[in-house]
Amino acid sequence: MANFGSFCLLFALCLAVYACIASLLEASQKRGSFLRGAERAVYAATGCVTLAFLSLLALHLANDFSVSHVASTSSRTLPVFYKIAAIWGAHDGSMLLWVFFTAVLCAVVVVQNRRRHRDMMPVVVAVLMFNLAFFLALNIFFSNPFNRLAQVFADGSAQPFVPADGRGLNPLLQHWAMVIHPPILYVGFIGFVVPFAFAIAALATRQSGDTWIRTTRRWTLLTW
């Protein structure tokens, strides 16, 4: 399951990069087919990130302590509610939660505007996918929640290591308010990428009106 989660994140990164490049090609050539391909890549990337998130959840529920993130944030005696919260109980899983929310918001934007603002959408999708690709790269190469534990010996050799139990979730985080705090906070931070993307699109397409403001008003109010 850990290998599957890592593969999903890597595949999502490839899809996000493709969507970004296809959107930029659409903005310059205006063929229509590039934008349709980019939008489908957004949906696929969101699906891959969702599978990765569910994989980490399954690892927590299965008490797979061979995964470093599970071993450092969960334990066998931890209630299920806090095992779910343990996903964002450390930096690696917290970064995955950030990527998950980012991907979902990107997909929602594409669905909402699949028949509107077709002149701005190539730039909007390019900005959103560049943002997603950036955080996916951080999650994969610098803060991967699917890394496995290994025991290193004096001769430099290493072998997989599985502790009998995990450290458990930080007691300071074992409260319902602390459980919902990171998701709410992340939605507030991440949601502002949508008005930003439309603002950049309005500048790129030289639309000096208030169309992008009216389009993103609800997004701005929700995230604020």
Coordinates of N, CA and C in Angstrom, one line a residue:
M1 N 0.8 -1.2 0.0 CA 0.0 0.0 0.0 C 0.9 1.3 0.0
A2 N 2.0 1.2 0.7 CA 2.9 2.4 0.7 C 3.5 2.6 -0.7
N3 N 3.8 1.6 -1.4 CA 4.4 1.7 -2.8 C 3.3 2.3 -3.7
F4 N 2.1 1.8 -3.5 CA 0.9 2.3 -4.3 C 0.7 3.8 -4.0
G5 N 0.8 4.2 -2.8 CA 0.6 5.6 -2.5 C 1.7 6.5 -3.1
S6 N 2.9 6.0 -3.0 CA 4.0 6.8 -3.6 C 3.8 6.9 -5.2
F7 N 3.4 5.8 -5.8 CA 3.2 5.8 -7.2 C 2.1 6.8 -7.6
C8 N 1.0 6.8 -6.8 CA -0.1 7.7 -7.1 C 0.4 9.2 -7.0
L9 N 1.2 9.5 -6.0 CA 1.7 10.9 -6.0 C 2.6 11.2 -7.1
L10 N 3.5 10.3 -7.5 CA 4.4 10.5 -8.7 C 3.6 10.6 -10.0
F11 N 2.6 9.8 -10.1 CA 1.7 9.9 -11.3 C 0.9 11.2 -11.4
A12 N 0.5 11.6 -10.2 CA -0.2 12.9 -10.1 C 0.7 14.1 -10.5
L13 N 2.0 14.0 -10.1 CA 2.9 15.0 -10.5 C 3.1 15.1 -12.0
C14 N 3.2 13.9 -12.6 CA 3.3 13.9 -14.1 C 2.1 14.5 -14.7
L15 N 0.9 14.2 -14.2 CA -0.3 14.7 -14.8 C -0.4 16.2 -14.6
A16 N 0.0 16.7 -13.4 CA -0.1 18.1 -13.2 C 0.9 18.9 -14.1
V17 N 2.1 18.4 -14.3 CA 3.0 19.0 -15.2 C 2.5 19.0 -16.6
Y18 N 1.9 17.9 -17.1 CA 1.3 17.8 -18.4 C 0.1 18.9 -18.5
A19 N -0.7 18.9 -17.5 CA -1.8 19.9 -17.6 C -1.3 21.3 -17.6
C20 N -0.3 21.6 -16.9 CA 0.3 23.0 -17.0 C 0.8 23.3 -18.4
I21 N 1.6 22.4 -18.9 CA 2.2 22.6 -20.3 C 1.1 22.7 -21.3
A22 N 0.1 21.8 -21.3 CA -1.0 21.8 -22.2 C -1.8 23.1 -22.1
S23 N -2.0 23.6 -20.9 CA -2.8 24.8 -20.8 C -2.0 26.0 -21.4
L24 N -0.7 26.0 -21.2 CA 0.1 27.1 -21.8 C 0.1 27.0 -23.3
L25 N 0.1 25.8 -23.8 CA 0.0 25.7 -25.3 C -1.3 26.1 -25.8
E26 N -2.4 25.9 -25.0 CA -3.7 26.3 -25.4 C -3.8 27.8 -25.4
A27 N -3.2 28.5 -24.4 CA -3.2 29.9 -24.3 C -2.5 30.6 -25.5
S28 N -1.5 29.9 -26.0 CA -0.7 30.5 -27.1 C -1.3 30.1 -28.5
Q29 N -1.9 28.9 -28.6 CA -2.3 28.4 -29.9 C -3.9 28.4 -30.1
K30 N -4.6 28.4 -29.0 CA -6.1 28.5 -29.0 C -6.7 27.4 -29.9
R31 N -6.3 26.2 -29.7 CA -6.8 25.1 -30.5 C -8.0 24.4 -29.8
G32 N -8.2 24.5 -28.6 CA -9.3 23.9 -27.9 C -9.0 22.5 -27.3
S33 N -8.3 21.7 -28.1 CA -8.0 20.3 -27.7 C -7.0 20.3 -26.6
F34 N -6.1 21.3 -26.5 CA -5.1 21.3 -25.4 C -5.8 21.5 -24.1
L35 N -6.8 22.4 -24.1 CA -7.5 22.7 -22.9 C -8.3 21.6 -22.4
R36 N -8.9 20.9 -23.3 CA -9.7 19.7 -22.9 C -8.8 18.6 -22.3
G37 N -7.6 18.4 -22.9 CA -6.7 17.5 -22.4 C -6.2 17.9 -21.0
A38 N -6.0 19.2 -20.8 CA -5.5 19.7 -19.5 C -6.5 19.5 -18.5
E39 N -7.8 19.7 -18.8 CA -8.9 19.6 -17.8 C -9.0 18.1 -17.4
R40 N -8.9 17.2 -18.4 CA -9.0 15.8 -18.0 C -7.8 15.4 -17.1
A41 N -6.7 16.0 -17.4 CA -5.5 15.7 -16.6 C -5.7 16.2 -15.1
V42 N -6.4 17.3 -15.0 CA -6.7 17.8 -13.7 C -7.6 16.8 -12.9
Y43 N -8.6 16.3 -13.6 CA -9.4 15.3 -12.9 C -8.6 14.0 -12.5
A44 N -7.8 13.6 -13.4 CA -7.0 12.4 -13.2 C -6.0 12.6 -12.0
A45 N -5.3 13.8 -12.0 CA -4.4 14.1 -10.9 C -5.1 14.1 -9.6
T46 N -6.3 14.7 -9.6 CA -7.1 14.7 -8.3 C -7.4 13.3 -7.9
G47 N -7.8 12.5 -8.8 CA -8.1 11.1 -8.5 C -6.9 10.4 -7.9
C48 N -5.7 10.6 -8.5 CA -4.5 10.0 -8.0 C -4.1 10.5 -6.6
V49 N -4.2 11.8 -6.3 CA -4.0 12.3 -5.0 C -4.9 11.8 -4.0
T50 N -6.2 11.6 -4.4 CA -7.2 11.0 -3.5 C -6.9 9.6 -3.1
L51 N -6.4 8.8 -4.1 CA -6.0 7.5 -3.8 C -4.8 7.4 -2.9
A52 N -3.9 8.4 -3.1 CA -2.7 8.4 -2.2 C -3.2 8.7 -0.8
F53 N -4.1 9.7 -0.6 CA -4.6 10.0 0.7 C -5.3 8.8 1.4
L54 N -6.1 8.1 0.6 CA -6.8 7.0 1.1 C -5.8 5.8 1.5
S55 N -4.7 5.8 0.7 CA -3.7 4.8 1.0 C -3.1 5.0 2.4
L56 N -2.8 6.3 2.6 CA -2.2 6.6 3.9 C -3.2 6.4 5.1
L57 N -4.4 6.6 4.8 CA -5.5 6.3 5.8 C -5.5 4.8 6.1
A58 N -5.5 4.0 5.0 CA -5.5 2.6 5.2 C -4.3 2.1 6.0
L59 N -3.2 2.7 5.7 CA -2.0 2.3 6.5 C -2.1 2.6 8.0
H60 N -2.7 3.7 8.3 CA -3.0 4.0 9.7 C -4.0 3.1 10.3
L61 N -5.0 2.8 9.6 CA -6.1 1.9 10.2 C -5.5 0.5 10.3
A62 N -4.6 0.1 9.5 CA -4.0 -1.3 9.5 C -2.8 -1.4 10.4
N63 N -2.5 -0.3 11.1 CA -1.3 -0.3 12.0 C 0.0 -0.8 11.3
D64 N 0.2 -0.3 10.1 CA 1.4 -0.7 9.4 C 2.6 0.2 9.8
F65 N 3.3 -0.2 10.9 CA 4.3 0.6 11.5 C 5.6 0.5 10.7
S66 N 5.6 -0.2 9.6 CA 6.8 -0.2 8.7 C 7.0 1.1 8.0
V67 N 5.9 1.9 7.9 CA 5.9 3.2 7.3 C 6.3 4.2 8.4
S68 N 7.2 5.1 8.2 CA 7.8 5.9 9.2 C 6.7 6.9 9.7
H69 N 5.8 7.4 8.9 CA 4.8 8.4 9.3 C 3.8 7.7 10.2
V70 N 3.4 6.5 9.9 CA 2.5 5.8 10.8 C 3.1 5.5 12.1
A71 N 4.4 5.1 12.1 CA 5.1 4.7 13.4 C 5.2 5.9 14.3
S72 N 5.4 7.1 13.7 CA 5.6 8.3 14.5 C 4.4 9.0 14.9
T73 N 3.2 8.7 14.4 CA 2.0 9.4 14.7 C 0.8 8.5 15.2
S74 N 1.0 7.2 15.1 CA -0.2 6.3 15.5 C 0.3 5.2 16.4
S75 N -0.6 4.5 17.0 CA -0.3 3.4 17.8 C -1.5 2.4 17.8
R76 N -1.3 1.2 18.3 CA -2.4 0.2 18.3 C -3.6 0.6 19.2
T77 N -3.3 1.3 20.3 CA -4.4 1.7 21.2 C -5.1 3.0 20.9
L78 N -4.6 3.7 19.8 CA -5.2 5.0 19.5 C -6.6 4.8 18.9
P79 N -7.6 5.5 19.4 CA -8.9 5.4 18.8 C -8.9 5.7 17.3
V80 N -9.9 5.2 16.6 CA -10.0 5.3 15.1 C -10.1 6.8 14.8
F81 N -10.8 7.6 15.5 CA -11.0 9.0 15.2 C -9.6 9.7 15.2
Y82 N -8.8 9.4 16.2 CA -7.4 10.0 16.2 C -6.5 9.3 15.2
K83 N -6.7 8.1 14.8 CA -5.9 7.5 13.8 C -6.1 8.3 12.5
I84 N -7.3 8.7 12.2 CA -7.6 9.5 11.0 C -6.9 10.8 11.1
A85 N -7.0 11.4 12.3 CA -6.3 12.7 12.5 C -4.8 12.6 12.5
A86 N -4.3 11.4 12.8 CA -2.8 11.2 12.7 C -2.3 11.4 11.3
I87 N -3.1 11.3 10.3 CA -2.6 11.5 8.9 C -2.0 12.9 8.9
W88 N -2.5 13.9 9.5 CA -1.9 15.2 9.5 C -1.3 15.6 10.8
G89 N -0.9 14.5 11.6 CA -0.3 14.7 12.9 C 1.2 15.0 12.8
A90 N 1.8 14.9 11.6 CA 3.2 15.2 11.5 C 3.4 15.9 10.1
H91 N 4.6 16.4 9.8 CA 4.8 17.2 8.7 C 4.5 16.5 7.4
D92 N 4.9 15.2 7.2 CA 4.8 14.5 6.0 C 3.3 14.3 5.6
G93 N 2.5 13.8 6.5 CA 1.1 13.7 6.3 C 0.3 15.0 6.1
S94 N 0.8 16.0 6.9 CA 0.2 17.3 6.8 C 0.4 17.9 5.4
M95 N 1.6 17.6 4.8 CA 1.8 18.1 3.4 C 0.9 17.3 2.5
L96 N 0.6 16.1 2.7 CA -0.3 15.3 1.8 C -1.7 15.9 2.0
L97 N -2.1 16.3 3.1 CA -3.4 16.9 3.3 C -3.5 18.2 2.5
W98 N -2.4 18.9 2.5 CA -2.4 20.2 1.8 C -2.5 19.9 0.3
V99 N -1.8 18.9 -0.2 CA -1.8 18.5 -1.6 C -3.2 18.0 -2.0
F100 N -3.8 17.3 -1.1 CA -5.2 16.7 -1.3 C -6.2 17.8 -1.5
F101 N -6.2 18.8 -0.6 CA -7.1 19.9 -0.7 C -6.9 20.7 -1.9
T102 N -5.6 20.9 -2.3 CA -5.3 21.7 -3.5 C -5.8 21.0 -4.7
A103 N -5.6 19.7 -4.8 CA -6.1 19.0 -6.0 C -7.6 19.1 -6.1
V104 N -8.3 18.9 -5.0 CA -9.8 18.9 -5.0 C -10.3 20.3 -5.4
L105 N -9.7 21.3 -4.9 CA -10.1 22.7 -5.2 C -9.9 22.9 -6.7
C106 N -8.8 22.5 -7.2 CA -8.5 22.6 -8.7 C -9.6 21.9 -9.5
A107 N -9.9 20.7 -9.1 CA -10.9 20.0 -9.9 C -12.3 20.7 -9.8
V108 N -12.7 21.2 -8.7 CA -13.9 22.0 -8.5 C -13.9 23.2 -9.4
V109 N -12.8 23.9 -9.5 CA -12.8 25.1 -10.3 C -13.0 24.7 -11.8
V110 N -12.3 23.6 -12.2 CA -12.5 23.2 -13.6 C -13.9 22.8 -13.9
V111 N -14.6 22.1 -13.0 CA -15.9 21.6 -13.2 C -16.9 22.9 -13.3
Q112 N -16.7 23.8 -12.4 CA -17.5 25.0 -12.4 C -17.4 25.8 -13.6
N113 N -16.2 25.8 -14.3 CA -16.0 26.7 -15.4 C -15.8 26.0 -16.7
R114 N -16.3 24.7 -16.8 CA -16.0 24.0 -18.0 C -16.8 24.5 -19.2
R115 N -17.7 25.4 -19.0 CA -18.4 26.1 -20.1 C -18.4 27.6 -20.0
R116 N -17.6 28.1 -19.0 CA -17.5 29.5 -18.9 C -16.1 30.0 -18.9
H117 N -15.9 31.3 -19.2 CA -14.6 31.9 -19.2 C -13.5 31.1 -20.0
R118 N -13.9 30.6 -21.1 CA -13.0 29.8 -21.9 C -11.7 30.5 -22.3
D119 N -11.8 31.9 -22.4 CA -10.6 32.6 -22.8 C -9.6 32.7 -21.6
M120 N -10.1 32.7 -20.4 CA -9.2 32.8 -19.2 C -8.8 31.4 -18.7
M121 N -9.6 30.4 -18.9 CA -9.3 29.1 -18.3 C -8.0 28.5 -18.6
P122 N -7.4 28.6 -19.8 CA -6.1 28.1 -20.0 C -5.0 28.6 -19.0
V123 N -5.1 29.9 -18.8 CA -4.1 30.5 -17.8 C -4.5 30.1 -16.4
V124 N -5.8 30.0 -16.1 CA -6.2 29.6 -14.7 C -5.7 28.2 -14.4
V125 N -5.9 27.3 -15.4 CA -5.5 25.9 -15.2 C -4.0 25.8 -15.1
A126 N -3.3 26.6 -15.9 CA -1.8 26.6 -15.8 C -1.3 27.0 -14.4
V127 N -1.9 28.1 -13.9 CA -1.5 28.6 -12.6 C -1.8 27.5 -11.5
L128 N -3.0 27.0 -11.5 CA -3.4 26.0 -10.5 C -2.5 24.8 -10.6
M129 N -2.2 24.3 -11.8 CA -1.4 23.1 -11.9 C 0.0 23.3 -11.6
F130 N 0.5 24.5 -11.8 CA 1.9 24.8 -11.4 C 2.0 24.8 -9.9
N131 N 1.0 25.3 -9.3 CA 0.9 25.3 -7.8 C 0.9 23.9 -7.3
L132 N 0.0 23.1 -7.9 CA -0.1 21.7 -7.4 C 1.1 20.9 -7.7
A133 N 1.7 21.1 -8.8 CA 3.0 20.4 -9.1 C 4.1 20.7 -8.2
F134 N 4.2 22.0 -7.8 CA 5.2 22.4 -6.8 C 5.0 21.7 -5.5
F135 N 3.8 21.7 -4.9 CA 3.6 21.0 -3.7 C 3.7 19.5 -3.8
L136 N 3.3 18.9 -4.9 CA 3.5 17.5 -5.1 C 5.0 17.1 -5.1
A137 N 5.8 18.0 -5.7 CA 7.3 17.7 -5.8 C 7.8 17.8 -4.3
L138 N 7.4 18.7 -3.6 CA 7.9 18.8 -2.2 C 7.4 17.6 -1.4
N139 N 6.2 17.1 -1.6 CA 5.7 16.0 -0.9 C 6.4 14.7 -1.3
I140 N 6.8 14.6 -2.5 CA 7.4 13.3 -3.0 C 8.9 13.3 -2.6
F141 N 9.6 14.3 -2.9 CA 11.0 14.3 -2.8 C 11.6 14.8 -1.5
F142 N 10.8 15.5 -0.7 CA 11.4 16.1 0.5 C 10.6 15.7 1.8
S143 N 9.3 15.3 1.6 CA 8.5 15.0 2.8 C 7.5 13.9 2.4
N144 N 8.0 12.8 2.0 CA 7.1 11.7 1.6 C 6.6 10.9 2.8
P145 N 5.3 10.8 2.9 CA 4.7 10.1 4.1 C 4.7 8.6 3.9
F146 N 5.1 8.1 2.8 CA 5.2 6.7 2.5 C 6.6 6.1 2.6
N147 N 7.5 6.8 3.1 CA 8.8 6.3 3.4 C 8.8 5.2 4.4
R148 N 9.6 4.2 4.2 CA 9.6 3.0 5.2 C 10.8 3.1 6.1
L149 N 10.6 2.6 7.3 CA 11.7 2.5 8.3 C 12.7 1.5 7.9
A150 N 13.9 1.8 8.2 CA 15.0 0.9 7.9 C 16.0 0.9 9.1
Q151 N 16.6 -0.3 9.4 CA 17.6 -0.4 10.4 C 19.0 -0.4 9.7
V152 N 19.9 0.5 10.1 CA 21.2 0.6 9.5 C 22.2 0.1 10.4
F153 N 23.1 -0.8 9.9 CA 24.1 -1.4 10.7 C 25.5 -0.7 10.5
A154 N 26.4 -1.1 11.4 CA 27.7 -0.5 11.4 C 28.4 -0.6 10.0
D155 N 28.2 -1.7 9.4 CA 28.9 -2.0 8.1 C 28.3 -1.2 6.9
G156 N 27.2 -0.4 7.2 CA 26.6 0.3 6.2 C 25.4 -0.4 5.5
S157 N 25.2 -1.6 5.8 CA 24.0 -2.3 5.3 C 22.7 -1.9 6.0
A158 N 21.6 -2.2 5.4 CA 20.3 -1.8 6.0 C 19.3 -2.9 5.7
Q159 N 18.3 -3.0 6.6 CA 17.2 -3.9 6.3 C 15.9 -3.2 6.9
P160 N 14.8 -3.6 6.3 CA 13.5 -3.1 6.8 C 13.3 -3.3 8.3
F161 N 12.7 -2.3 9.0 CA 12.5 -2.4 10.4 C 11.1 -2.1 10.7
V162 N 10.4 -3.0 11.5 CA 9.0 -2.8 11.8 C 8.9 -2.8 13.4
P163 N 8.7 -1.7 14.0 CA 8.5 -1.7 15.5 C 7.2 -2.4 15.9
A164 N 7.2 -2.8 17.1 CA 6.0 -3.5 17.6 C 4.8 -2.6 17.7
D165 N 5.1 -1.3 18.0 CA 4.0 -0.3 18.2 C 4.6 1.0 17.8
G166 N 3.6 2.0 17.5 CA 4.1 3.3 17.2 C 4.1 4.2 18.4
R167 N 4.6 5.4 18.1 CA 4.7 6.4 19.2 C 3.4 6.9 19.7
G168 N 2.4 6.9 18.8 CA 1.1 7.5 19.1 C 1.0 9.0 18.7
L169 N -0.2 9.5 18.7 CA -0.4 10.9 18.3 C 0.0 11.8 19.5
N170 N 0.6 12.9 19.2 CA 1.0 13.9 20.2 C -0.2 14.1 21.1
P171 N -0.1 14.0 22.5 CA -1.3 14.2 23.4 C -1.9 15.6 23.2
L172 N -1.1 16.6 22.8 CA -1.6 17.9 22.6 C -2.6 18.0 21.4
L173 N -2.5 17.0 20.5 CA -3.4 17.0 19.4 C -4.6 16.1 19.5
Q174 N -4.7 15.4 20.7 CA -5.8 14.5 20.9 C -7.0 15.3 21.5
H175 N -7.5 16.2 20.7 CA -8.7 16.9 21.1 C -9.4 17.3 19.8
W176 N -10.8 17.2 19.9 CA -11.5 17.4 18.6 C -11.2 18.7 17.9
A177 N -11.0 19.8 18.7 CA -10.7 21.1 18.1 C -9.4 21.0 17.3
M178 N -8.4 20.4 17.9 CA -7.1 20.3 17.2 C -7.2 19.3 16.0
V179 N -8.1 18.4 16.0 CA -8.3 17.5 14.9 C -8.8 18.3 13.7
I180 N -9.8 19.2 13.9 CA -10.4 19.9 12.7 C -9.6 21.2 12.4
H181 N -8.7 21.6 13.3 CA -8.0 22.8 13.1 C -7.2 22.8 11.8
P182 N -6.3 21.8 11.5 CA -5.5 21.9 10.3 C -6.3 21.9 9.0
P183 N -7.4 21.0 8.9 CA -8.2 21.0 7.6 C -8.8 22.4 7.4
I184 N -9.4 23.0 8.4 CA -10.0 24.3 8.3 C -9.0 25.4 7.9
L185 N -7.8 25.3 8.6 CA -6.8 26.3 8.3 C -6.3 26.1 6.9
Y186 N -6.1 24.9 6.4 CA -5.5 24.7 5.1 C -6.5 25.1 4.0
V187 N -7.8 24.9 4.2 CA -8.7 25.3 3.2 C -8.7 26.9 3.1
G188 N -8.5 27.5 4.2 CA -8.4 29.0 4.2 C -7.2 29.5 3.4
F189 N -6.0 28.8 3.6 CA -4.8 29.1 2.9 C -4.9 28.8 1.4
I190 N -5.3 27.5 1.2 CA -5.2 27.0 -0.2 C -6.3 27.7 -1.1
G191 N -7.4 28.0 -0.5 CA -8.5 28.5 -1.3 C -8.2 29.8 -2.0
F192 N -7.3 30.6 -1.5 CA -6.9 31.9 -2.1 C -6.1 31.7 -3.4
V193 N -5.7 30.5 -3.7 CA -5.0 30.3 -5.0 C -6.0 30.4 -6.2
V194 N -7.3 30.2 -5.9 CA -8.3 30.4 -7.0 C -8.4 31.8 -7.4
P195 N -8.7 32.8 -6.5 CA -8.7 34.2 -6.9 C -7.4 34.6 -7.6
F196 N -6.3 34.1 -7.0 CA -5.0 34.5 -7.6 C -4.9 34.0 -9.0
A197 N -5.3 32.8 -9.3 CA -5.2 32.2 -10.7 C -6.1 33.0 -11.6
F198 N -7.3 33.4 -11.2 CA -8.1 34.2 -12.1 C -7.6 35.6 -12.3
A199 N -7.0 36.2 -11.2 CA -6.4 37.5 -11.4 C -5.2 37.5 -12.4
I200 N -4.4 36.4 -12.3 CA -3.3 36.3 -13.3 C -3.9 36.1 -14.7
A201 N -4.9 35.3 -14.8 CA -5.6 35.1 -16.1 C -6.1 36.4 -16.7
A202 N -6.7 37.2 -15.8 CA -7.3 38.5 -16.3 C -6.1 39.4 -16.8
L203 N -5.0 39.4 -16.1 CA -3.9 40.2 -16.6 C -3.3 39.6 -17.9
A204 N -3.2 38.3 -18.0 CA -2.6 37.7 -19.2 C -3.5 37.9 -20.4
T205 N -4.8 37.9 -20.2 CA -5.7 38.0 -21.4 C -6.2 39.5 -21.5
R206 N -5.6 40.4 -20.7 CA -5.9 41.8 -20.8 C -7.3 42.2 -20.7
Q207 N -8.0 41.5 -19.7 CA -9.3 41.8 -19.4 C -9.4 42.7 -18.1
S208 N -9.6 44.0 -18.4 CA -9.5 45.0 -17.3 C -10.8 45.1 -16.5
G209 N -11.8 44.4 -16.9 CA -13.1 44.5 -16.2 C -13.1 43.8 -14.9
D210 N -14.3 43.6 -14.3 CA -14.4 43.0 -13.0 C -14.9 41.5 -13.1
T211 N -14.8 40.9 -14.3 CA -15.3 39.6 -14.5 C -14.6 38.6 -13.5
W212 N -13.3 38.7 -13.4 CA -12.6 37.7 -12.5 C -13.0 38.0 -11.0
I213 N -13.3 39.2 -10.7 CA -13.7 39.5 -9.3 C -15.1 38.9 -9.0
R214 N -16.0 39.1 -9.9 CA -17.3 38.5 -9.7 C -17.3 37.0 -9.7
T215 N -16.4 36.4 -10.5 CA -16.3 35.0 -10.6 C -15.7 34.3 -9.3
T216 N -14.8 35.0 -8.7 CA -14.1 34.5 -7.5 C -14.7 35.0 -6.2
R217 N -15.7 35.8 -6.2 CA -16.2 36.4 -5.0 C -16.6 35.4 -3.9
R218 N -17.3 34.4 -4.3 CA -17.7 33.3 -3.4 C -16.5 32.6 -2.9
W219 N -15.5 32.3 -3.7 CA -14.3 31.6 -3.3 C -13.6 32.4 -2.3
T220 N -13.5 33.7 -2.5 CA -12.8 34.6 -1.6 C -13.5 34.7 -0.2
L221 N -14.8 34.8 -0.2 CA -15.6 34.9 1.0 C -15.5 33.5 1.8
L222 N -15.6 32.4 1.0 CA -15.5 31.1 1.7 C -14.2 30.9 2.4
T223 N -13.1 31.1 1.7 CA -11.8 30.9 2.2 C -11.5 31.9 3.3
W224 N -11.9 33.1 3.2 CA -11.7 34.1 4.3 C -12.5 33.7 5.5

